[in-house]
mmCIF file of C-alpha atoms in Angstrom:
data_model
loop_
_atom_site.group_PDB
_atom_site.id
_atom_site.type_symbol
_atom_site.label_atom_id
_atom_site.label_comp_id
_atom_site.label_asym_id
_atom_site.label_seq_id
_atom_site.Cartn_x
_atom_site.Cartn_y
_atom_site.Cartn_z
ATOM 1 C CA MET A 49 308.841 237.003 273.216
ATOM 2 C CA ILE A 50 308.757 240.735 274.053
ATOM 3 C CA GLY A 51 311.872 242.430 275.380
ATOM 4 C CA GLY A 52 313.457 239.065 276.046
ATOM 5 C CA ILE A 53 311.630 238.584 279.356
ATOM 6 C CA TYR A 54 307.874 238.783 279.027
ATOM 7 C CA MET A 55 307.426 235.515 277.114
ATOM 8 C CA TRP A 56 304.512 236.560 274.946
ATOM 9 C CA LYS A 57 304.094 234.426 271.846
ATOM 10 C CA ARG A 58 302.348 235.305 268.627
ATOM 11 C CA GLN A 59 299.752 232.904 267.266
ATOM 12 C CA GLY A 60 298.174 234.187 264.076
ATOM 13 C CA ASN A 61 296.924 237.686 264.839
ATOM 14 C CA ALA A 62 296.827 237.055 268.587
ATOM 15 C CA MET A 63 299.391 237.333 271.361
ATOM 16 C CA ARG A 64 299.385 234.768 274.160
ATOM 17 C CA LYS A 65 301.155 234.420 277.485
ATOM 18 C CA SER A 66 300.937 231.647 280.065
ATOM 19 C CA VAL A 67 300.351 233.007 283.563
ATOM 20 C CA ASP A 68 299.972 231.233 286.883
ATOM 21 C CA ASP A 69 299.464 234.095 289.346
ATOM 22 C CA VAL A 70 296.728 236.327 287.954
ATOM 23 C CA ASN A 71 293.291 236.690 289.513
ATOM 24 C CA TRP A 72 291.476 237.554 286.297
ATOM 25 C CA ASN A 73 287.974 237.640 287.808
ATOM 26 C CA ASP A 74 288.960 240.224 290.408
ATOM 27 C CA LEU A 75 290.885 242.257 287.835
ATOM 28 C CA LEU A 76 287.739 242.437 285.700
ATOM 29 C CA LEU A 77 285.638 243.262 288.753
ATOM 30 C CA TYR A 78 287.878 246.259 289.445
ATOM 31 C CA LEU A 79 287.838 247.355 285.801
ATOM 32 C CA GLY A 80 284.039 247.199 285.751
ATOM 33 C CA ARG A 81 283.465 248.810 289.120
ATOM 34 C CA ASN A 82 281.615 251.858 287.745
ATOM 35 C CA ASN A 83 279.176 252.021 284.867
ATOM 36 C CA ARG A 84 280.464 255.479 283.912
ATOM 37 C CA GLU A 85 283.913 254.117 283.057
ATOM 38 C CA ILE A 86 284.670 255.367 279.562
ATOM 39 C CA LEU A 87 288.230 254.229 278.773
ATOM 40 C CA HIS A 88 287.636 250.490 278.561
ATOM 41 C CA HIS A 89 284.735 248.075 278.340
ATOM 42 C CA VAL A 90 284.374 244.802 280.245
ATOM 43 C CA HIS A 91 282.555 242.074 278.323
ATOM 44 C CA SER A 92 280.887 239.984 281.019
ATOM 45 C CA GLU A 93 279.618 237.449 278.489
ATOM 46 C CA ASN A 94 283.150 236.197 277.752
ATOM 47 C CA ASN A 95 285.202 237.596 280.637
ATOM 48 C CA SER A 96 287.270 239.933 278.498
ATOM 49 C CA VAL A 97 288.113 243.631 278.426
ATOM 50 C CA SER A 98 288.530 245.882 275.390
ATOM 51 C CA LYS A 99 290.482 249.110 275.287
ATOM 52 C CA ALA A 100 291.643 251.596 272.663
ATOM 53 C CA ILE A 101 295.350 252.429 272.816
ATOM 54 C CA ARG A 102 297.568 254.578 270.626
ATOM 55 C CA ILE A 103 300.423 252.947 268.738
ATOM 56 C CA ASN A 104 302.490 255.135 266.424
ATOM 57 C CA HIS A 105 299.770 257.795 266.169
ATOM 58 C CA GLU A 106 297.153 255.162 265.267
ATOM 59 C CA ILE A 107 294.283 254.166 267.562
ATOM 60 C CA ILE A 108 294.202 250.383 267.952
ATOM 61 C CA LEU A 109 291.484 248.394 269.709
ATOM 62 C CA ILE A 110 292.770 245.507 271.800
ATOM 63 C CA ARG A 111 290.773 242.820 273.594
ATOM 64 C CA VAL A 112 292.299 240.876 276.481
ATOM 65 C CA SER A 113 290.917 237.504 277.581
ATOM 66 C CA PHE A 114 292.004 234.773 279.981
ATOM 67 C CA ILE A 115 291.675 231.337 278.411
ATOM 68 C CA HIS A 116 293.084 228.087 279.850
ATOM 69 C CA ASN A 117 295.666 229.871 282.034
ATOM 70 C CA GLU A 118 296.745 232.114 279.177
ATOM 71 C CA LEU A 119 296.243 235.814 278.680
ATOM 72 C CA VAL A 120 295.229 236.355 275.056
ATOM 73 C CA ILE A 121 295.334 239.672 273.193
ATOM 74 C CA THR A 122 293.303 239.997 270.011
ATOM 75 C CA PHE A 123 292.652 242.910 267.654
ATOM 76 C CA PRO A 124 288.929 242.965 266.823
ATOM 77 C CA GLN A 125 288.951 245.587 264.072
ATOM 78 C CA LEU A 126 292.123 244.467 262.250
ATOM 79 C CA ASN A 127 292.354 241.721 259.632
ATOM 80 C CA THR A 128 296.150 241.774 259.571
ATOM 81 C CA VAL A 129 298.370 242.871 262.424
ATOM 82 C CA SER A 130 301.990 243.955 262.170
ATOM 83 C CA ASP A 131 304.692 242.678 264.490
ATOM 84 C CA HIS A 132 305.089 246.194 265.832
ATOM 85 C CA VAL A 133 301.430 246.388 266.840
ATOM 86 C CA THR A 134 301.417 242.965 268.489
ATOM 87 C CA GLU A 135 304.606 243.660 270.430
ATOM 88 C CA ALA A 136 303.554 247.154 271.496
ATOM 89 C CA SER A 137 300.189 245.792 272.632
ATOM 90 C CA ALA A 138 301.800 242.998 274.639
ATOM 91 C CA THR A 139 304.094 245.502 276.330
ATOM 92 C CA TYR A 140 301.097 247.688 277.140
ATOM 93 C CA VAL A 141 299.153 244.794 278.692
ATOM 94 C CA GLU A 142 302.239 243.664 280.614
ATOM 95 C CA GLU A 143 302.445 247.070 282.246
ATOM 96 C CA TRP A 144 298.676 247.593 282.547
ATOM 97 C CA PHE A 145 298.349 244.510 284.774
ATOM 98 C CA ASP A 146 301.812 244.665 286.386
ATOM 99 C CA LEU A 147 302.455 241.150 285.094
ATOM 100 C CA SER A 148 306.221 241.085 285.498
ATOM 101 C CA ARG A 149 306.086 241.642 289.265
ATOM 102 C CA ASP A 150 306.761 238.663 291.550
ATOM 103 C CA LEU A 151 304.101 238.854 294.263
ATOM 104 C CA GLN A 152 305.490 236.048 296.432
ATOM 105 C CA PRO A 153 307.281 238.480 298.813
ATOM 106 C CA PHE A 154 303.981 240.325 299.276
ATOM 107 C CA TYR A 155 302.154 237.078 300.008
ATOM 108 C CA SER A 156 304.818 236.141 302.567
ATOM 109 C CA LEU A 157 304.546 239.540 304.249
ATOM 110 C CA ALA A 158 300.762 239.216 304.433
ATOM 111 C CA GLU A 159 300.886 235.796 306.078
ATOM 112 C CA ASP A 160 302.290 237.376 309.228
ATOM 113 C CA ASP A 161 300.071 240.462 309.218
ATOM 114 C CA GLU A 162 296.832 240.472 311.210
ATOM 115 C CA ILE A 163 295.091 242.896 308.828
ATOM 116 C CA LEU A 164 296.321 241.636 305.465
ATOM 117 C CA ASN A 165 296.347 237.891 306.060
ATOM 118 C CA GLY A 166 292.733 237.142 305.205
ATOM 119 C CA VAL A 167 292.481 239.894 302.599
ATOM 120 C CA VAL A 168 295.442 238.750 300.530
ATOM 121 C CA SER A 169 294.555 235.080 300.749
ATOM 122 C CA ALA A 170 291.013 235.909 299.534
ATOM 123 C CA TYR A 171 292.161 237.860 296.471
ATOM 124 C CA LYS A 172 295.513 236.277 295.727
ATOM 125 C CA GLY A 173 296.627 237.038 292.173
ATOM 126 C CA LEU A 174 295.032 240.490 292.102
ATOM 127 C CA ARG A 175 297.465 242.958 290.572
ATOM 128 C CA ILE A 176 297.552 246.735 290.602
ATOM 129 C CA ILE A 177 295.925 247.947 287.416
ATOM 130 C CA GLY A 178 297.996 250.731 285.969
ATOM 131 C CA VAL A 179 297.306 254.040 284.275
ATOM 132 C CA GLU A 180 300.054 254.196 281.659
ATOM 133 C CA ASP A 181 299.524 257.823 280.633
ATOM 134 C CA LEU A 182 300.960 260.331 283.116
ATOM 135 C CA PHE A 183 298.559 263.090 282.068
ATOM 136 C CA GLU A 184 295.575 260.813 282.586
ATOM 137 C CA ALA A 185 296.865 259.699 285.995
ATOM 138 C CA LEU A 186 297.439 263.279 287.142
ATOM 139 C CA CYS A 187 294.032 264.431 285.902
ATOM 140 C CA TRP A 188 292.292 261.463 287.533
ATOM 141 C CA SER A 189 293.992 262.207 290.844
ATOM 142 C CA ILE A 190 292.846 265.838 290.616
ATOM 143 C CA MET A 191 289.291 264.968 289.595
ATOM 144 C CA GLY A 192 289.009 262.525 292.490
ATOM 145 C CA GLN A 193 289.926 265.009 295.199
ATOM 146 C CA GLN A 194 287.290 265.426 297.918
ATOM 147 C CA ILE A 195 284.378 263.914 295.951
ATOM 148 C CA SER A 196 282.835 260.485 295.699
ATOM 149 C CA LEU A 197 284.172 257.970 293.220
ATOM 150 C CA HIS A 198 280.910 258.038 291.279
ATOM 151 C CA VAL A 199 281.055 261.824 290.833
ATOM 152 C CA ALA A 200 284.712 261.577 289.788
ATOM 153 C CA TYR A 201 283.776 259.053 287.098
ATOM 154 C CA ALA A 202 281.061 261.426 285.879
ATOM 155 C CA LEU A 203 283.629 264.219 285.532
ATOM 156 C CA LYS A 204 285.990 261.934 283.636
ATOM 157 C CA GLN A 205 283.204 260.778 281.342
ATOM 158 C CA LYS A 206 282.324 264.379 280.432
ATOM 159 C CA LEU A 207 285.948 265.351 279.866
ATOM 160 C CA VAL A 208 286.749 262.323 277.704
ATOM 161 C CA THR A 209 283.627 262.385 275.551
ATOM 162 C CA THR A 210 283.967 266.134 274.973
ATOM 163 C CA TYR A 211 287.680 266.375 274.225
ATOM 164 C CA GLY A 212 288.988 262.838 273.665
ATOM 165 C CA GLU A 213 289.383 260.822 270.467
ATOM 166 C CA SER A 214 287.547 257.601 269.775
ATOM 167 C CA ILE A 215 287.033 254.671 267.436
ATOM 168 C CA CYS A 216 283.916 252.568 266.889
ATOM 169 C CA HIS A 217 283.593 248.808 266.551
ATOM 170 C CA ASP A 218 280.455 246.674 266.477
ATOM 171 C CA GLY A 219 278.317 249.629 267.479
ATOM 172 C CA MET A 220 280.431 250.493 270.510
ATOM 173 C CA THR A 221 282.620 253.573 270.975
ATOM 174 C CA TYR A 222 286.065 253.257 272.547
ATOM 175 C CA TRP A 223 287.636 256.444 273.853
ATOM 176 C CA LEU A 224 291.153 257.712 274.487
ATOM 177 C CA PHE A 225 291.895 260.189 277.248
ATOM 178 C CA PRO A 226 292.375 263.714 275.859
ATOM 179 C CA SER A 227 295.925 264.816 275.118
ATOM 180 C CA PRO A 228 297.581 267.550 277.182
ATOM 181 C CA GLU A 229 297.868 269.580 273.985
ATOM 182 C CA ARG A 230 294.091 269.520 273.573
ATOM 183 C CA ILE A 231 293.335 270.409 277.185
ATOM 184 C CA SER A 232 296.015 273.118 277.346
ATOM 185 C CA SER A 233 294.111 275.018 274.640
ATOM 186 C CA LEU A 234 290.987 275.259 276.806
ATOM 187 C CA SER A 235 289.826 277.970 279.159
ATOM 188 C CA VAL A 236 288.781 277.434 282.751
ATOM 189 C CA GLU A 237 285.228 278.241 281.642
ATOM 190 C CA ASP A 238 285.334 275.321 279.186
ATOM 191 C CA LEU A 239 285.904 272.879 282.058
ATOM 192 C CA ARG A 240 283.517 274.694 284.378
ATOM 193 C CA ALA A 241 280.846 273.910 281.760
ATOM 194 C CA LEU A 242 281.588 270.211 282.410
ATOM 195 C CA SER A 243 280.925 270.624 286.176
ATOM 196 C CA PHE A 244 284.576 271.068 287.176
ATOM 197 C CA THR A 245 285.132 273.389 290.105
ATOM 198 C CA GLN A 246 287.154 276.529 289.465
ATOM 199 C CA ARG A 247 290.212 275.087 291.218
ATOM 200 C CA LYS A 248 290.079 271.682 289.535
ATOM 201 C CA ALA A 249 289.702 273.322 286.142
ATOM 202 C CA GLU A 250 292.759 275.472 286.852
ATOM 203 C CA TYR A 251 294.758 272.479 288.069
ATOM 204 C CA VAL A 252 293.940 270.252 285.081
ATOM 205 C CA ILE A 253 294.722 272.982 282.558
ATOM 206 C CA GLY A 254 297.915 273.818 284.444
ATOM 207 C CA VAL A 255 299.118 270.218 284.266
ATOM 208 C CA ALA A 256 298.193 270.105 280.581
ATOM 209 C CA GLU A 257 300.270 273.212 279.919
ATOM 210 C CA LEU A 258 303.283 271.733 281.728
ATOM 211 C CA MET A 259 303.092 268.555 279.669
ATOM 212 C CA ALA A 260 302.252 270.211 276.335
ATOM 213 C CA SER A 261 305.344 272.389 276.717
ATOM 214 C CA ASP A 262 307.529 269.346 277.585
ATOM 215 C CA TYR A 263 308.317 270.828 280.985
ATOM 216 C CA LEU A 264 306.832 267.696 282.564
ATOM 217 C CA TYR A 265 307.007 264.186 281.098
ATOM 218 C CA LYS A 266 307.039 260.616 282.331
ATOM 219 C CA GLU A 267 310.664 259.801 281.543
ATOM 220 C CA GLN A 268 311.812 262.429 284.069
ATOM 221 C CA PHE A 269 310.843 260.030 286.851
ATOM 222 C CA ILE A 270 312.932 257.065 285.733
ATOM 223 C CA GLY A 271 315.414 256.094 288.436
ATOM 224 C CA LEU A 272 314.005 258.412 291.094
ATOM 225 C CA SER A 273 313.330 257.170 294.603
ATOM 226 C CA LEU A 274 309.831 257.158 296.042
ATOM 227 C CA SER A 275 310.504 260.322 298.043
ATOM 228 C CA GLU A 276 312.043 262.049 295.021
ATOM 229 C CA MET A 277 309.034 261.204 292.852
ATOM 230 C CA GLU A 278 306.710 262.430 295.566
ATOM 231 C CA ALA A 279 308.567 265.748 295.928
ATOM 232 C CA LYS A 280 308.600 266.320 292.160
ATOM 233 C CA LEU A 281 304.871 265.718 291.883
ATOM 234 C CA ILE A 282 303.915 267.775 294.933
ATOM 235 C CA ALA A 283 305.692 270.740 293.320
ATOM 236 C CA ILE A 284 302.906 270.744 290.703
ATOM 237 C CA ARG A 285 299.994 273.036 291.546
ATOM 238 C CA GLY A 286 296.993 270.956 292.560
ATOM 239 C CA ILE A 287 298.972 267.829 293.471
ATOM 240 C CA GLY A 288 299.206 267.076 297.172
ATOM 241 C CA LYS A 289 300.617 264.116 299.041
ATOM 242 C CA TRP A 290 297.592 261.878 298.383
ATOM 243 C CA SER A 291 297.484 262.707 294.674
ATOM 244 C CA ALA A 292 301.231 262.233 294.309
ATOM 245 C CA ASN A 293 301.192 258.790 295.880
ATOM 246 C CA TYR A 294 298.150 257.782 293.862
ATOM 247 C CA VAL A 295 299.993 258.692 290.650
ATOM 248 C CA ILE A 296 303.170 256.925 291.796
ATOM 249 C CA MET A 297 301.106 253.834 292.573
ATOM 250 C CA ARG A 298 299.044 253.712 289.388
ATOM 251 C CA CYS A 299 301.333 255.280 286.764
ATOM 252 C CA PHE A 300 304.874 254.621 287.995
ATOM 253 C CA ARG A 301 303.960 251.266 289.509
ATOM 254 C CA HIS A 302 305.980 251.747 292.686
ATOM 255 C CA PRO A 303 304.843 248.948 295.044
ATOM 256 C CA ASP A 304 305.446 251.052 298.165
ATOM 257 C CA ALA A 305 303.548 254.211 297.203
ATOM 258 C CA PHE A 306 301.095 254.946 299.981
ATOM 259 C CA PRO A 307 298.060 257.265 299.676
ATOM 260 C CA LEU A 308 297.668 257.494 303.442
ATOM 261 C CA ALA A 309 294.774 259.968 303.364
ATOM 262 C CA ASP A 310 292.693 257.859 300.960
ATOM 263 C CA VAL A 311 289.072 257.605 302.130
ATOM 264 C CA GLY A 312 288.629 254.235 300.450
ATOM 265 C CA LEU A 313 291.603 252.870 302.370
ATOM 266 C CA HIS A 314 290.108 254.150 305.628
ATOM 267 C CA ASN A 315 286.730 252.582 304.886
ATOM 268 C CA ALA A 316 288.345 249.293 303.931
ATOM 269 C CA LEU A 317 290.332 249.150 307.166
ATOM 270 C CA LYS A 318 287.200 249.919 309.146
ATOM 271 C CA LYS A 319 285.425 247.062 307.359
ATOM 272 C CA VAL A 320 288.251 244.515 307.619
ATOM 273 C CA ARG A 321 288.756 245.242 311.316
ATOM 274 C CA ASN A 322 284.984 245.218 311.931
ATOM 275 C CA GLU A 323 285.160 248.555 313.738
ATOM 276 C CA SER A 324 282.417 251.144 314.149
ATOM 277 C CA GLN A 325 284.735 254.056 313.315
ATOM 278 C CA LYS A 326 287.444 254.692 310.777
ATOM 279 C CA PRO A 327 290.997 254.400 312.113
ATOM 280 C CA SER A 328 293.130 257.477 312.711
ATOM 281 C CA LEU A 329 296.006 258.355 310.399
ATOM 282 C CA GLU A 330 298.391 257.549 313.242
ATOM 283 C CA GLU A 331 296.940 254.049 313.564
ATOM 284 C CA ILE A 332 297.163 253.455 309.818
ATOM 285 C CA GLU A 333 300.778 254.629 309.739
ATOM 286 C CA ARG A 334 301.607 252.270 312.576
ATOM 287 C CA TRP A 335 299.970 249.265 310.890
ATOM 288 C CA ALA A 336 301.556 250.144 307.559
ATOM 289 C CA GLU A 337 305.067 249.939 308.993
ATOM 290 C CA ASN A 338 304.747 246.176 308.538
ATOM 291 C CA TRP A 339 303.720 246.696 304.910
ATOM 292 C CA ARG A 340 306.796 248.673 303.892
ATOM 293 C CA GLY A 341 307.949 247.791 300.418
ATOM 294 C CA TRP A 342 304.385 246.755 299.518
ATOM 295 C CA ARG A 343 302.116 249.522 300.829
ATOM 296 C CA ALA A 344 300.657 250.189 297.365
ATOM 297 C CA TYR A 345 299.689 246.540 297.025
ATOM 298 C CA ALA A 346 298.303 246.477 300.563
ATOM 299 C CA THR A 347 296.159 249.488 299.672
ATOM 300 C CA PHE A 348 294.956 247.968 296.397
ATOM 301 C CA TYR A 349 293.966 244.695 298.080
ATOM 302 C CA LEU A 350 292.162 246.563 300.853
ATOM 303 C CA TRP A 351 290.249 248.586 298.246
ATOM 304 C CA ARG A 352 289.066 245.286 296.796
ATOM 305 C CA THR A 353 287.189 244.466 300.011
ATOM 306 C CA LEU A 354 284.868 247.406 299.371
ATOM 307 C CA GLN A 355 283.394 245.630 296.329
ATOM 308 C CA ASP A 356 282.149 242.657 298.364
#
């Protein structure tokens, strides 16, 4: 048991948890949505995902599987695993897949919503996949501004493989996102050489400097309201309303964060409503009034429709 509530159990060198409301296939589909993804690897042959995480300054490879209604965490490169590593890994996975959140209120809301009804029933059990590291979330939101998802993944791949740390196992390399300390030491020209625009290079290095100097850190956001988190993030150069809500959604796990200007959201609504044109922002705001409290989850489920 982790933290008294998560109900993970250790079995040998593995951690296991019974779950009854997780759509593992759609979670893996999201995780494997782009072949340039560099921070985890989906193993289609056994429906698992592997990821390198840092625990007490050590890089640990974890593998997460779904077997007989249980999530199972194993440690492929370790022969013996300490209690601290197993518990820290279980906590990480709990947060990565938002496992402690009761989705029944969201399902109930969707039943009475013309747009969400069919979407949520089709993908029930899908959970918002988090980005635990604030620096990574902020950088990803900056890299994704005004470019296609595929190009954003290419930028991330270059940044991570140039400045990140990694471990190897069974001939495969598993990467960690670069630290703010590492990126804060770079020049704008260093990132321009990786195809970053001038502005994006400035923004990423600026965020790195804020975090490397401890002026900005994740714990500052604990207990803040959605609007307070948004205001604090928008004060950072390069972070606008869309980026702020994306970070609040993925890193701070607020279920009502709402990236209203998201192009993927607009395309998904166009598709779900079978319209020839994307909806206006005013229309989306009006529809989303019924989603209040769960707008992040509504957005994440609508994104899922774009993979069909």
